[in-house]
Tab-separated table of C-alpha atoms in Angstrom:
chain	number	residue	atom	x	y	z
A	1	MET	CA	1.552	17.321	-20.986
A	2	LYS	CA	2.387	20.808	-22.123
A	3	LYS	CA	4.334	20.886	-25.331
A	4	ARG	CA	7.625	22.675	-25.101
A	5	TRP	CA	8.124	26.073	-26.614
A	6	PHE	CA	11.631	25.048	-27.603
A	7	ASN	CA	13.405	27.651	-25.556
A	8	LYS	CA	15.972	25.308	-24.081
A	9	SER	CA	18.915	26.830	-22.195
A	10	MET	CA	21.795	27.712	-24.500
A	11	VAL	CA	25.458	27.107	-23.789
A	12	THR	CA	27.072	30.504	-24.165
A	13	SER	CA	30.632	29.225	-24.357
A	14	MET	CA	29.689	28.180	-27.918
A	15	VAL	CA	30.784	25.277	-29.957
A	16	GLY	CA	34.124	26.680	-31.063
A	17	ALA	CA	35.455	26.423	-27.521
A	18	LEU	CA	34.292	22.860	-27.067
A	19	VAL	CA	36.928	20.177	-27.574
A	20	LEU	CA	35.439	16.756	-27.857
A	21	SER	CA	36.500	13.651	-29.677
A	22	GLY	CA	34.852	10.551	-31.061
A	23	ALA	CA	31.776	9.983	-33.075
A	24	LEU	CA	28.321	9.950	-31.563
A	25	ALA	CA	26.170	6.855	-31.804
A	26	GLY	CA	23.657	7.155	-34.571
A	27	CYS	CA	25.857	9.140	-36.978
A	28	SER	CA	25.629	9.061	-40.751
A	29	SER	CA	26.099	5.756	-42.480
A	30	GLY	CA	27.451	5.095	-45.933
A	31	SER	CA	26.151	2.949	-48.751
A	32	GLY	CA	25.438	-0.643	-47.830
A	33	GLU	CA	26.071	-3.844	-49.751
A	34	ASP	CA	22.529	-3.667	-51.135
A	35	GLY	CA	23.317	-0.376	-52.843
A	36	LYS	CA	21.131	1.620	-50.479
A	37	THR	CA	22.252	4.795	-48.740
A	38	THR	CA	21.411	5.145	-45.061
A	39	ILE	CA	20.772	8.583	-43.643
A	40	THR	CA	20.340	9.381	-39.981
A	41	VAL	CA	17.658	11.748	-38.735
A	42	TRP	CA	17.679	13.145	-35.222
A	43	GLY	CA	14.299	14.086	-33.780
A	44	MET	CA	13.532	15.510	-30.344
A	45	GLY	CA	10.989	14.743	-27.667
A	46	GLU	CA	7.733	12.843	-27.957
A	47	GLU	CA	7.141	13.787	-31.592
A	48	ALA	CA	10.300	11.985	-32.668
A	49	LYS	CA	8.740	8.679	-31.690
A	50	SER	CA	6.338	9.085	-34.624
A	51	LEU	CA	9.078	9.890	-37.125
A	52	PRO	CA	9.793	6.252	-38.115
A	53	LYS	CA	6.241	5.956	-39.498
A	54	ILE	CA	6.763	8.944	-41.783
A	55	ALA	CA	10.239	7.651	-42.654
A	56	GLU	CA	8.726	4.354	-43.830
A	57	GLN	CA	6.510	6.211	-46.276
A	58	PHE	CA	9.504	8.191	-47.529
A	59	GLU	CA	11.434	4.957	-48.057
A	60	LYS	CA	8.604	3.523	-50.173
A	61	GLU	CA	8.883	6.510	-52.501
A	62	ASN	CA	12.692	6.423	-52.373
A	63	PRO	CA	13.624	2.712	-52.307
A	64	LYS	CA	17.362	3.408	-52.514
A	65	ILE	CA	17.372	5.372	-49.263
A	66	ASP	CA	17.078	3.937	-45.760
A	67	VAL	CA	16.244	6.314	-42.914
A	68	LYS	CA	17.515	5.659	-39.417
A	69	VAL	CA	15.676	7.758	-36.835
A	70	GLN	CA	17.205	8.523	-33.474
A	71	ALA	CA	14.895	10.098	-30.888
A	72	LEU	CA	16.606	12.376	-28.360
A	73	PRO	CA	15.048	13.740	-25.171
A	74	TRP	CA	14.906	17.542	-25.282
A	75	ASP	CA	16.971	17.835	-22.119
A	76	GLN	CA	19.839	15.904	-23.716
A	77	ALA	CA	19.545	17.054	-27.314
A	78	HIS	CA	21.433	20.327	-27.003
A	79	ASP	CA	24.576	18.759	-25.563
A	80	LYS	CA	24.493	15.919	-28.097
A	81	LEU	CA	24.277	18.455	-30.888
A	82	LEU	CA	27.271	20.299	-29.463
A	83	THR	CA	29.205	17.040	-29.478
A	84	ALA	CA	28.221	16.300	-33.061
A	85	VAL	CA	29.268	19.745	-34.236
A	86	ALA	CA	32.615	19.624	-32.452
A	87	SER	CA	33.452	16.212	-33.901
A	88	LYS	CA	31.889	17.000	-37.307
A	89	LYS	CA	30.198	13.616	-37.041
A	90	GLY	CA	26.478	13.757	-36.574
A	91	PRO	CA	23.148	13.147	-38.266
A	92	ASP	CA	22.328	13.986	-41.858
A	93	VAL	CA	19.064	15.717	-40.963
A	94	LEU	CA	18.224	17.169	-37.586
A	95	GLN	CA	15.278	18.770	-35.885
A	96	MET	CA	16.040	22.255	-34.613
A	97	GLY	CA	14.020	24.152	-32.056
A	98	THR	CA	13.524	27.621	-33.507
A	99	THR	CA	15.564	29.315	-30.766
A	100	TRP	CA	18.549	27.056	-31.419
A	101	ILE	CA	19.076	28.140	-35.014
A	102	PRO	CA	21.333	31.184	-34.312
A	103	GLU	CA	23.704	29.244	-32.084
A	104	PHE	CA	24.285	26.286	-34.371
A	105	ALA	CA	24.234	28.347	-37.567
A	106	ALA	CA	26.913	30.630	-36.112
A	107	ALA	CA	28.979	27.512	-35.415
A	108	GLY	CA	28.789	26.529	-39.089
A	109	ALA	CA	26.814	23.374	-38.327
A	110	LEU	CA	23.812	23.933	-40.612
A	111	LYS	CA	23.869	23.783	-44.388
A	112	ASP	CA	22.626	26.770	-46.355
A	113	LEU	CA	19.604	25.496	-48.267
A	114	THR	CA	19.274	28.546	-50.531
A	115	PRO	CA	21.298	27.097	-53.461
A	116	HIS	CA	19.225	23.901	-53.382
A	117	VAL	CA	15.743	25.405	-53.709
A	118	LYS	CA	15.877	25.186	-57.503
A	119	ASP	CA	16.340	21.399	-57.319
A	120	TYR	CA	14.022	20.883	-54.352
A	121	PRO	CA	11.159	23.393	-54.823
A	122	GLU	CA	9.359	22.113	-51.706
A	123	LEU	CA	12.011	23.995	-49.703
A	124	ASP	CA	11.104	27.358	-51.250
A	125	PRO	CA	10.340	29.896	-48.490
A	126	LYS	CA	7.308	31.167	-50.427
A	127	HIS	CA	5.380	28.050	-49.370
A	128	PHE	CA	5.576	28.827	-45.640
A	129	PHE	CA	4.221	31.393	-43.210
A	130	GLU	CA	6.463	34.454	-43.165
A	131	GLY	CA	7.045	34.222	-39.428
A	132	SER	CA	8.171	30.590	-39.748
A	133	VAL	CA	10.641	31.446	-42.507
A	134	GLU	CA	12.125	34.107	-40.237
A	135	THR	CA	13.164	31.408	-37.761
A	136	THR	CA	15.185	29.601	-40.447
A	137	LYS	CA	17.326	32.585	-41.388
A	138	PHE	CA	20.828	33.339	-40.200
A	139	GLU	CA	22.544	36.325	-41.758
A	140	ASP	CA	21.824	35.879	-45.484
A	141	LYS	CA	21.421	32.110	-45.325
A	142	MET	CA	18.399	29.808	-45.041
A	143	VAL	CA	19.721	27.144	-42.691
A	144	GLY	CA	16.501	25.234	-42.133
A	145	VAL	CA	13.021	24.648	-43.451
A	146	PRO	CA	9.865	25.081	-41.321
A	147	TRP	CA	8.531	21.702	-40.231
A	148	TYR	CA	5.678	22.393	-37.859
A	149	VAL	CA	4.508	25.489	-36.052
A	150	ASP	CA	2.669	26.563	-32.984
A	151	THR	CA	1.374	29.882	-31.819
A	152	ARG	CA	-0.710	31.188	-28.942
A	153	LEU	CA	-4.339	32.193	-28.881
A	154	LEU	CA	-7.264	32.494	-26.496
A	155	TYR	CA	-9.175	29.507	-25.107
A	156	TYR	CA	-12.458	30.459	-23.455
A	157	ARG	CA	-15.645	28.998	-21.988
A	158	THR	CA	-18.356	30.166	-24.360
A	159	ASP	CA	-21.143	29.400	-21.875
A	160	LEU	CA	-19.595	31.334	-18.988
A	161	LEU	CA	-18.727	34.347	-21.121
A	162	GLU	CA	-22.279	34.431	-22.420
A	163	LYS	CA	-23.596	34.497	-18.852
A	164	ALA	CA	-21.266	37.427	-18.219
A	165	GLY	CA	-22.743	39.254	-21.207
A	166	TYR	CA	-20.380	38.303	-24.021
A	167	LYS	CA	-21.728	36.436	-27.028
A	168	GLU	CA	-18.272	36.173	-28.581
A	169	ALA	CA	-14.657	36.235	-27.489
A	170	PRO	CA	-13.096	39.563	-26.416
A	171	LYS	CA	-11.615	41.395	-29.393
A	172	THR	CA	-9.629	44.161	-27.664
A	173	TRP	CA	-7.398	44.580	-24.619
A	174	ASP	CA	-10.139	46.554	-22.872
A	175	GLU	CA	-12.728	43.866	-23.553
A	176	LEU	CA	-10.399	41.131	-22.305
A	177	LYS	CA	-9.748	42.942	-19.024
A	178	GLU	CA	-13.415	43.806	-18.559
A	179	ALA	CA	-14.530	40.223	-19.237
A	180	ALA	CA	-11.860	38.773	-16.929
A	181	ASP	CA	-12.924	41.084	-14.095
A	182	LYS	CA	-16.619	40.191	-14.541
A	183	LEU	CA	-15.836	36.488	-14.506
A	184	ALA	CA	-13.723	36.928	-11.366
A	185	ASP	CA	-16.667	38.648	-9.673
A	186	ARG	CA	-18.649	35.372	-9.721
A	187	GLY	CA	-17.460	34.634	-6.204
A	188	LYS	CA	-14.588	33.573	-3.978
A	189	GLY	CA	-12.174	31.146	-5.600
A	190	LYS	CA	-13.250	32.118	-9.108
A	191	TYR	CA	-11.011	33.911	-11.587
A	192	GLY	CA	-11.379	35.378	-15.046
A	193	ILE	CA	-8.227	34.231	-16.776
A	194	SER	CA	-5.008	32.320	-16.215
A	195	ILE	CA	-1.899	34.430	-16.912
A	196	ASP	CA	1.044	32.039	-16.876
A	197	ALA	CA	3.820	34.083	-15.264
A	198	LYS	CA	6.374	31.443	-16.257
A	199	GLU	CA	5.541	31.702	-19.966
A	200	GLN	CA	8.527	33.736	-21.083
A	201	SER	CA	7.071	34.835	-24.414
A	202	LEU	CA	3.867	36.301	-22.962
A	203	SER	CA	4.991	39.807	-21.989
A	204	PHE	CA	7.045	40.226	-25.152
A	205	MET	CA	4.009	39.186	-27.172
A	206	PHE	CA	1.767	41.750	-25.461
A	207	ALA	CA	4.452	44.412	-25.812
A	208	ARG	CA	4.446	43.880	-29.574
A	209	GLN	CA	0.654	44.170	-29.557
A	210	ASN	CA	1.147	47.594	-27.986
A	211	GLY	CA	3.498	48.648	-30.789
A	212	ALA	CA	6.736	48.112	-28.864
A	213	GLU	CA	9.944	47.149	-30.661
A	214	LEU	CA	11.800	44.664	-28.481
A	215	LEU	CA	15.176	45.415	-30.025
A	216	GLY	CA	16.417	48.363	-32.053
A	217	PRO	CA	18.038	48.171	-35.511
A	218	ASN	CA	21.412	47.378	-33.965
A	219	ASN	CA	19.945	44.907	-31.447
A	220	GLU	CA	19.880	47.487	-28.673
A	221	PRO	CA	17.268	46.692	-25.983
A	222	ASN	CA	14.052	48.741	-25.736
A	223	PHE	CA	12.583	47.135	-22.626
A	224	ASN	CA	12.081	50.395	-20.700
A	225	ASP	CA	10.286	52.042	-23.606
A	226	PRO	CA	6.843	53.455	-22.577
A	227	LYS	CA	5.020	51.017	-24.869
A	228	PHE	CA	6.801	48.022	-23.342
A	229	VAL	CA	6.217	49.327	-19.806
A	230	GLU	CA	2.510	49.870	-20.538
A	231	ALA	CA	2.168	46.267	-21.728
A	232	VAL	CA	3.758	44.950	-18.527
A	233	GLU	CA	1.429	47.174	-16.480
A	234	TYR	CA	-1.528	45.787	-18.430
A	235	LEU	CA	-0.584	42.170	-17.694
A	236	ASN	CA	0.075	43.002	-14.067
A	237	SER	CA	-3.377	44.591	-13.800
A	238	PHE	CA	-4.976	41.139	-14.052
A	239	TYR	CA	-3.125	40.090	-10.897
A	240	GLU	CA	-3.843	43.390	-9.127
A	241	SER	CA	-7.599	43.165	-9.688
A	242	GLY	CA	-7.777	39.480	-8.757
A	243	ALA	CA	-8.810	38.469	-12.279
A	244	ALA	CA	-5.784	36.136	-12.456
A	245	PRO	CA	-4.356	34.077	-9.581
A	246	LYS	CA	-0.847	34.962	-8.405
A	247	GLU	CA	-0.226	31.588	-6.855
A	248	GLU	CA	-0.456	28.024	-8.154
A	249	LEU	CA	-3.928	26.652	-7.449
A	250	GLY	CA	-2.875	23.026	-7.154
A	251	MET	CA	-4.647	22.050	-10.360
A	252	ASP	CA	-3.796	21.877	-14.018
A	253	ILE	CA	-5.387	24.221	-16.507
A	254	ILE	CA	-7.938	21.666	-17.732
A	255	GLN	CA	-9.189	21.091	-14.195
A	256	GLY	CA	-9.569	24.840	-13.811
A	257	PHE	CA	-11.272	25.130	-17.197
A	258	ARG	CA	-13.983	22.513	-16.692
A	259	GLY	CA	-16.891	22.403	-14.259
A	260	ASP	CA	-17.619	25.799	-12.727
A	261	GLY	CA	-14.731	27.268	-14.682
A	262	ILE	CA	-12.384	28.450	-11.961
A	263	LEU	CA	-10.136	29.535	-14.838
A	264	PRO	CA	-12.521	30.166	-17.742
A	265	MET	CA	-9.962	31.771	-20.083
A	266	PHE	CA	-6.319	31.073	-20.815
A	267	ILE	CA	-3.739	31.638	-23.544
A	268	SER	CA	-2.017	28.562	-24.938
A	269	GLY	CA	-1.010	26.534	-27.977
A	270	PRO	CA	-2.668	23.973	-30.278
A	271	TRP	CA	-1.866	20.886	-28.206
A	272	MET	CA	-4.549	21.935	-25.718
A	273	ILE	CA	-7.322	21.116	-28.215
A	274	LYS	CA	-6.744	17.373	-27.987
A	275	LEU	CA	-6.183	17.512	-24.231
A	276	ILE	CA	-9.504	19.261	-23.641
A	277	ASN	CA	-11.374	16.906	-25.957
A	278	ASP	CA	-9.784	13.847	-24.307
A	279	GLN	CA	-9.854	14.927	-20.671
A	280	ALA	CA	-12.972	17.105	-20.569
A	281	PRO	CA	-15.566	15.599	-22.941
A	282	ASP	CA	-18.231	17.143	-20.719
A	283	LEU	CA	-17.222	20.541	-22.102
A	284	GLU	CA	-18.282	19.739	-25.644
A	285	GLY	CA	-20.107	22.751	-27.072
A	286	LYS	CA	-19.101	24.916	-24.116
A	287	TRP	CA	-15.696	26.208	-25.192
A	288	GLY	CA	-13.964	27.807	-28.113
A	289	THR	CA	-10.729	29.240	-29.457
A	290	ALA	CA	-10.221	32.763	-30.776
A	291	VAL	CA	-7.424	34.936	-32.085
A	292	LEU	CA	-5.849	37.106	-29.419
A	293	PRO	CA	-7.528	40.402	-28.529
A	294	ALA	CA	-5.820	43.402	-30.119
A	295	LYS	CA	-4.373	46.725	-29.028
A	296	GLU	CA	-2.464	48.223	-31.982
A	297	ASN	CA	-2.357	44.681	-33.393
A	298	ASN	CA	-2.848	41.143	-32.079
A	299	ILE	CA	0.601	39.667	-32.742
A	300	SER	CA	1.167	36.311	-31.090
A	301	ALA	CA	4.384	34.417	-30.460
A	302	LEU	CA	5.431	31.810	-32.975
A	303	GLY	CA	7.284	28.640	-32.117
A	304	GLY	CA	7.692	25.165	-33.502
A	305	SER	CA	10.505	23.217	-35.086
A	306	ASN	CA	12.582	23.358	-38.240
A	307	LEU	CA	14.462	20.683	-40.128
A	308	SER	CA	18.093	21.383	-40.988
A	309	VAL	CA	20.701	19.499	-42.980
A	310	PHE	CA	23.974	18.936	-41.132
A	311	GLU	CA	26.805	20.868	-42.774
A	312	HIS	CA	29.116	17.859	-42.561
A	313	THR	CA	26.727	15.291	-44.028
A	314	LYS	CA	28.232	12.885	-46.545
A	315	HIS	CA	24.799	12.310	-48.063
A	316	GLU	CA	23.676	15.783	-49.071
A	317	LYS	CA	21.350	14.705	-51.891
A	318	GLU	CA	19.518	12.117	-49.797
A	319	ALA	CA	19.253	14.478	-46.822
A	320	LEU	CA	17.773	17.208	-49.017
A	321	LYS	CA	15.284	14.722	-50.466
A	322	PHE	CA	14.091	13.852	-46.984
A	323	ALA	CA	13.775	17.517	-45.952
A	324	ALA	CA	11.827	18.216	-49.159
A	325	TYR	CA	9.513	15.263	-48.527
A	326	MET	CA	8.777	16.493	-45.002
A	327	SER	CA	7.944	19.918	-46.454
A	328	LYS	CA	5.147	18.667	-48.705
A	329	PRO	CA	1.661	19.799	-47.587
A	330	GLU	CA	0.353	16.221	-47.698
A	331	THR	CA	3.235	14.987	-45.514
A	332	GLN	CA	2.688	17.744	-42.976
A	333	LEU	CA	-1.023	16.923	-42.828
A	334	LYS	CA	-0.167	13.281	-42.098
A	335	TRP	CA	2.223	14.499	-39.408
A	336	MET	CA	-0.568	16.574	-37.868
A	337	GLU	CA	-2.814	13.503	-37.741
A	338	MET	CA	-0.090	11.595	-35.928
A	339	THR	CA	1.186	14.249	-33.516
A	340	ASN	CA	-1.320	17.163	-33.473
A	341	SER	CA	1.494	19.423	-34.713
A	342	LEU	CA	0.297	22.232	-36.957
A	343	PRO	CA	1.657	22.346	-40.523
A	344	ALA	CA	4.074	25.092	-41.526
A	345	THR	CA	3.126	25.078	-45.215
A	346	GLN	CA	0.351	27.517	-46.050
A	347	LYS	CA	-1.130	25.157	-48.645
A	348	ALA	CA	-1.889	22.581	-45.955
A	349	TRP	CA	-4.177	25.084	-44.235
A	350	GLU	CA	-6.523	24.886	-47.215
A	351	ASP	CA	-7.275	21.259	-46.349
A	352	GLU	CA	-10.766	20.523	-45.058
A	353	SER	CA	-9.412	18.874	-41.914
A	354	LEU	CA	-8.300	22.350	-40.841
A	355	THR	CA	-10.801	24.671	-42.503
A	356	SER	CA	-13.802	22.737	-41.154
A	357	ASN	CA	-12.461	22.452	-37.601
A	358	GLU	CA	-13.590	25.494	-35.606
A	359	TYR	CA	-10.771	25.098	-33.065
A	360	TYR	CA	-7.912	24.781	-35.547
A	361	LYS	CA	-9.350	27.418	-37.862
A	362	SER	CA	-8.562	30.073	-35.275
A	363	PHE	CA	-4.940	28.981	-35.261
A	364	GLY	CA	-4.741	29.416	-39.017
A	365	GLU	CA	-6.056	32.958	-38.622
A	366	GLN	CA	-3.634	33.699	-35.780
A	367	MET	CA	-0.680	32.423	-37.822
A	368	GLU	CA	-1.172	35.419	-40.107
A	369	SER	CA	-0.260	37.621	-37.125
A	370	SER	CA	2.435	35.585	-35.415
A	371	GLN	CA	6.124	36.367	-35.085
A	372	PRO	CA	9.003	34.454	-33.523
A	373	MET	CA	10.992	35.876	-30.674
A	374	PRO	CA	14.154	37.672	-31.873
A	375	VAL	CA	16.398	35.150	-33.606
A	376	ILE	CA	19.607	35.885	-31.695
A	377	LYS	CA	21.698	33.559	-29.574
A	378	GLN	CA	21.321	35.711	-26.410
A	379	TRP	CA	17.518	35.691	-26.431
A	380	GLU	CA	17.077	32.739	-24.103
A	381	GLU	CA	19.150	34.385	-21.377
A	382	ILE	CA	17.295	37.691	-21.846
A	383	ALA	CA	13.917	35.940	-21.555
A	384	GLN	CA	14.894	34.079	-18.394
A	385	THR	CA	16.201	37.307	-16.865
A	386	TYR	CA	12.918	39.024	-17.656
A	387	LEU	CA	10.911	36.384	-15.771
A	388	LYS	CA	12.817	37.291	-12.588
A	389	SER	CA	11.966	40.961	-13.078
A	390	PHE	CA	8.309	40.208	-13.788
A	391	GLU	CA	8.049	38.136	-10.603
A	392	LYS	CA	9.245	41.138	-8.593
A	393	ILE	CA	6.422	43.137	-10.161
A	394	TYR	CA	3.386	40.844	-9.970
A	395	ARG	CA	4.349	39.096	-6.753
A	396	GLY	CA	6.467	41.699	-4.955
A	397	GLY	CA	4.750	44.902	-6.068
A	398	ALA	CA	7.878	46.470	-7.567
A	399	ASP	CA	7.476	49.649	-9.606
A	400	VAL	CA	7.137	48.620	-13.246
A	401	GLN	CA	9.157	51.477	-14.760
A	402	LYS	CA	12.037	51.097	-12.302
A	403	GLU	CA	12.113	47.335	-12.751
A	404	MET	CA	12.098	47.641	-16.535
A	405	ASP	CA	14.915	50.214	-16.343
A	406	ALA	CA	16.951	47.674	-14.393
A	407	PHE	CA	16.028	44.840	-16.749
A	408	ASP	CA	16.944	46.942	-19.781
A	409	LYS	CA	20.458	47.462	-18.368
A	410	LYS	CA	20.838	43.733	-17.699
A	411	ALA	CA	19.683	42.951	-21.238
A	412	GLU	CA	22.246	45.393	-22.616
A	413	GLU	CA	24.998	43.560	-20.740
A	414	ILE	CA	23.763	40.190	-22.042
A	415	LEU	CA	23.698	41.463	-25.622
A	416	LYS	CA	27.349	42.537	-25.346
A	417	LYS	CA	28.485	39.003	-24.545
């Protein structure tokens, strides 16, 4: 399954307008008769199912703290968090998708960790990738700590590119387009690359590579800027030349990647490494990963999850201890072994398990040029609105400049909300 990019739909009415009563199951517990303090940790999605194993190790090092893990499905987590914030009764520690930080920080739900760094040095921002730290900031506060990260890079069939005349992955926009066109020329039903039109970060990522600023200094939209328009035209050129399919092919990306390589290149995240190894063992030695090709730069999108401490926790010290434990390089490496989630601490990337793995090594290199989408509460709505405009372009043949002019006006209205 494709791992989520954590851009879940946001409730724009905001928490302050929500009137709910009652505590939510799984809320913080006090000290028990045995003298232990129980803290509750909310985790999201499939990864949360592995959290109890890490919690057990934390408990061994902290015998006076019990950790109760509650796993929430991503499609229910947002509303449950809203309920917890409104009632001021929730978990002690909670997983936050990076795009959720502005909303819940603005609602006063997330504790500022800045004053606690001196007592819990593992939380110090200097230990993490700069782009990851950016996702934890709200105004002048650090309301979370990076837990795990993901970014996007290029997956490619080394054998098929070599046949097309390329001994290594494309390094520039021009090389990527040229290689994709040559691969598409292999015959009917063959393509050069998969461009996922539903991946909302893709165009913004390429626009940044072209030197575009998505938002101005006062958060004014720049989506009809020539550099942004040129990036959209570049992506659309893959559809226009037939290098990328416009329609769904009735197969998943791994099916398209293996065999004759109907889709011999695609852009995706780290979870695909395990999926390819598990589902396409026949491709061993025939594929690779590489940092994204560059124009002015090769900036990729950065996602992942943060850990935050609930503002209304009654067990601040214990919650901070848990967040600090999860921020240790050795803990994040264990977490990677369990879930294939990439560590957010830079120190962890010095470990041999990452430096000696040719697939993961590329992700470490790409992390040096990865940035999150703008950390504002309106971004999700802007991104979803863009996808509608992009569909009119690649599928309907709309003029790129005119469509981006219209999208820019819509974005301006969204940003005023």
